[in-house]
PDB file of C-alpha atoms in Angstrom:
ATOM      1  CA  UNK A   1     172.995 290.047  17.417  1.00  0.00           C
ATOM      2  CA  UNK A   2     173.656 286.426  15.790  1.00  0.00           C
ATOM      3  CA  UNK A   3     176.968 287.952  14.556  1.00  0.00           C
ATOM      4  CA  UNK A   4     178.125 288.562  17.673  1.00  0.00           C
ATOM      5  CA  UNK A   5     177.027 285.462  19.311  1.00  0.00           C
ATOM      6  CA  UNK A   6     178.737 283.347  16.612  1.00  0.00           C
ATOM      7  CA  UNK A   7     181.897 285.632  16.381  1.00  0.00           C
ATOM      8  CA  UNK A   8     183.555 284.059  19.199  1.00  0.00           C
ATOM      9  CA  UNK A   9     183.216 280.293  17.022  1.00  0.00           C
ATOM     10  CA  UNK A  10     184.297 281.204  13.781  1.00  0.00           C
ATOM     11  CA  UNK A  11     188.288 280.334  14.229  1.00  0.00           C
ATOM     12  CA  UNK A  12     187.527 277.258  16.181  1.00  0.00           C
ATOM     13  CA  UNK A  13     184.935 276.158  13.696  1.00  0.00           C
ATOM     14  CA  UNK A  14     187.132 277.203  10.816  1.00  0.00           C
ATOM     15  CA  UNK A  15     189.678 275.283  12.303  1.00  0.00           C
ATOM     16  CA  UNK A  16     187.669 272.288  12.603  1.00  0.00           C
ATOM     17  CA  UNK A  17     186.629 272.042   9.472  1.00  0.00           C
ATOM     18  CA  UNK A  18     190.393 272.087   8.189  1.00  0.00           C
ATOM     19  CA  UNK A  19     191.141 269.062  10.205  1.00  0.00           C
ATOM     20  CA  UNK A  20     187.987 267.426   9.354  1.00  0.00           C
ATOM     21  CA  UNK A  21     188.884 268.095   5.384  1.00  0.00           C
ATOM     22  CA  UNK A  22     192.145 267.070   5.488  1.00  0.00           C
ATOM     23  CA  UNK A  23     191.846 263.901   7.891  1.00  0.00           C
ATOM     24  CA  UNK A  24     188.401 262.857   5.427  1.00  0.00           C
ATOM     25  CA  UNK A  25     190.992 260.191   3.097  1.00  0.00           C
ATOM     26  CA  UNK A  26     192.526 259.076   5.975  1.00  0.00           C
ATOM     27  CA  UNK A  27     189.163 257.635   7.343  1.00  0.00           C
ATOM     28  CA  UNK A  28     187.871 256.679   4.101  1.00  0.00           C
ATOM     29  CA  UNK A  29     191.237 254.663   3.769  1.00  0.00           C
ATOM     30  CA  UNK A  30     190.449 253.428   7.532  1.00  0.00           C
ATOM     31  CA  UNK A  31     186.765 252.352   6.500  1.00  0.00           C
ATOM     32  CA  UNK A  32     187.987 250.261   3.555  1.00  0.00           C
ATOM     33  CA  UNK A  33     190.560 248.424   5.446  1.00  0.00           C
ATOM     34  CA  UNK A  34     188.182 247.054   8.859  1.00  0.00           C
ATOM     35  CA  UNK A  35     186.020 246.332   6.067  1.00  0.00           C
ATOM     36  CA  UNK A  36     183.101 249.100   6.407  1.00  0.00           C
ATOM     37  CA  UNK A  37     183.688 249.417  10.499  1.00  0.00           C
ATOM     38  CA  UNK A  38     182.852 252.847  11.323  1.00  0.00           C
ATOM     39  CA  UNK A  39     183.003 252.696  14.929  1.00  0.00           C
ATOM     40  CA  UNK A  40     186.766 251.354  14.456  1.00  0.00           C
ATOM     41  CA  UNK A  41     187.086 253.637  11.985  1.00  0.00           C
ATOM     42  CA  UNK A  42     186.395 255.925  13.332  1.00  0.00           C
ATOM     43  CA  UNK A  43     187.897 255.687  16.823  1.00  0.00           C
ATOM     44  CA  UNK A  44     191.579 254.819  14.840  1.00  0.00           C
ATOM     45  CA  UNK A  45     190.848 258.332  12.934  1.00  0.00           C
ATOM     46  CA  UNK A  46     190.565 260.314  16.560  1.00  0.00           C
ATOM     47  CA  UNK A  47     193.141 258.491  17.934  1.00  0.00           C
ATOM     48  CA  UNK A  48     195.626 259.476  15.000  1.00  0.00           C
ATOM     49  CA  UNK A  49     194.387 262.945  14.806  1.00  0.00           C
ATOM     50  CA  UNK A  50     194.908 263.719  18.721  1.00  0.00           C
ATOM     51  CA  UNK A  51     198.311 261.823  18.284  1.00  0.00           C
ATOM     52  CA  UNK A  52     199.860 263.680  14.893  1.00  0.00           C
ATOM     53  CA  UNK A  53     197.709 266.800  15.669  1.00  0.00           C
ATOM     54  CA  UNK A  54     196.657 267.539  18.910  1.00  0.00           C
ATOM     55  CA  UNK A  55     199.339 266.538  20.966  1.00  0.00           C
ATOM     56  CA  UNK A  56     202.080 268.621  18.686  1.00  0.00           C
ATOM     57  CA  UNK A  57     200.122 271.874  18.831  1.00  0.00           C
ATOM     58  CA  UNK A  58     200.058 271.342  22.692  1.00  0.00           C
ATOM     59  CA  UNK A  59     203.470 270.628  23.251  1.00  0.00           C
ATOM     60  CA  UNK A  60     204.294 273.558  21.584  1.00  0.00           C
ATOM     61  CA  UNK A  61     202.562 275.745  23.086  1.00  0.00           C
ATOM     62  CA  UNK A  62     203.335 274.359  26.413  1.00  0.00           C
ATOM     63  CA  UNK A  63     207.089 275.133  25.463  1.00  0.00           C
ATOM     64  CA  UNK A  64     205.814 278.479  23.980  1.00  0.00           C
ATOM     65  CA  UNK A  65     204.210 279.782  27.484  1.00  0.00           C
ATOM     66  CA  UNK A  66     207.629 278.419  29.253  1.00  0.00           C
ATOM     67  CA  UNK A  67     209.500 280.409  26.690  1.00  0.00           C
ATOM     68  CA  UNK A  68     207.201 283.439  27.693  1.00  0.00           C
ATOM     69  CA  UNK A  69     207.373 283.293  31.087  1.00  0.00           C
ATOM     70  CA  UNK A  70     211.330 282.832  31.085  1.00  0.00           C
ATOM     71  CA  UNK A  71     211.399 286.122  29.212  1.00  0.00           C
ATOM     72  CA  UNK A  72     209.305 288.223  30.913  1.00  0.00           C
ATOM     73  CA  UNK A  73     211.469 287.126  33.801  1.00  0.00           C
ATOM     74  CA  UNK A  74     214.405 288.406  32.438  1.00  0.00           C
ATOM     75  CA  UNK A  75     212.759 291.314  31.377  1.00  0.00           C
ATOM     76  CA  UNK A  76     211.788 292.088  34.591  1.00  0.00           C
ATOM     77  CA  UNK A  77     215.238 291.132  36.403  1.00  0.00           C
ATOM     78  CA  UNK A  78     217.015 292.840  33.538  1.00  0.00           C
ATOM     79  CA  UNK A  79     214.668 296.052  34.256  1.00  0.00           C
ATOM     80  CA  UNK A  80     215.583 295.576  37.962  1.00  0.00           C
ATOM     81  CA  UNK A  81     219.035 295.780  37.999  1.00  0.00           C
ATOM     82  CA  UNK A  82     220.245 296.705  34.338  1.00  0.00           C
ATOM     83  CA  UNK A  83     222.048 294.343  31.258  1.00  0.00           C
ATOM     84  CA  UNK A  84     225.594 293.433  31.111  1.00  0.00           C
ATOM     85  CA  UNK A  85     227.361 295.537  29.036  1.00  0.00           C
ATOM     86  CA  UNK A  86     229.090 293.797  26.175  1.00  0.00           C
ATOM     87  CA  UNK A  87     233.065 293.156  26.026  1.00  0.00           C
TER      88      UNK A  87
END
């Protein structure tokens, strides 16, 4: 039963632990310069991550589901009423 509880977390935890490993120096470099601030720190971290991460992944697949959408309208218009035959 706990396996199938925690089967819907695994890629999102997975995932988080990727950022969280990879972003780790970046903090540590953070901490050292405000001088042992972690609440800076810490903040400057999220902020960076949402801002090189984040934000990419989203615009992408905001421009992916556009993409989508587009297509299956053509699908559906080119189903309708047929293609264009090539010259």
């Amino acid at each position: 039963a706990g396996v199938y509880f925690f089967h819907g977390f695994l890629v999102p935890v997975l995932a988080a632990l990727v950022i969280a490993f990879a972003s780790w120096p970046l903090y540590r470099r953070l901490l050292a310069a405000l001088g042992g601030n972690r609440t800076v720190a810490a903040t400057l971290a999220i902020l960076f991550i949402l801002t090189f991460l984040v934000v990419p992944i989203a615009l992408a697949g905001a421009y992916a589901s556009d993409e989508v959408r587009e297509w299956v309208g053509w699908a559906i218009e080119t189903n309708r009423h047929g293609a264009v035959t090539p010259h």
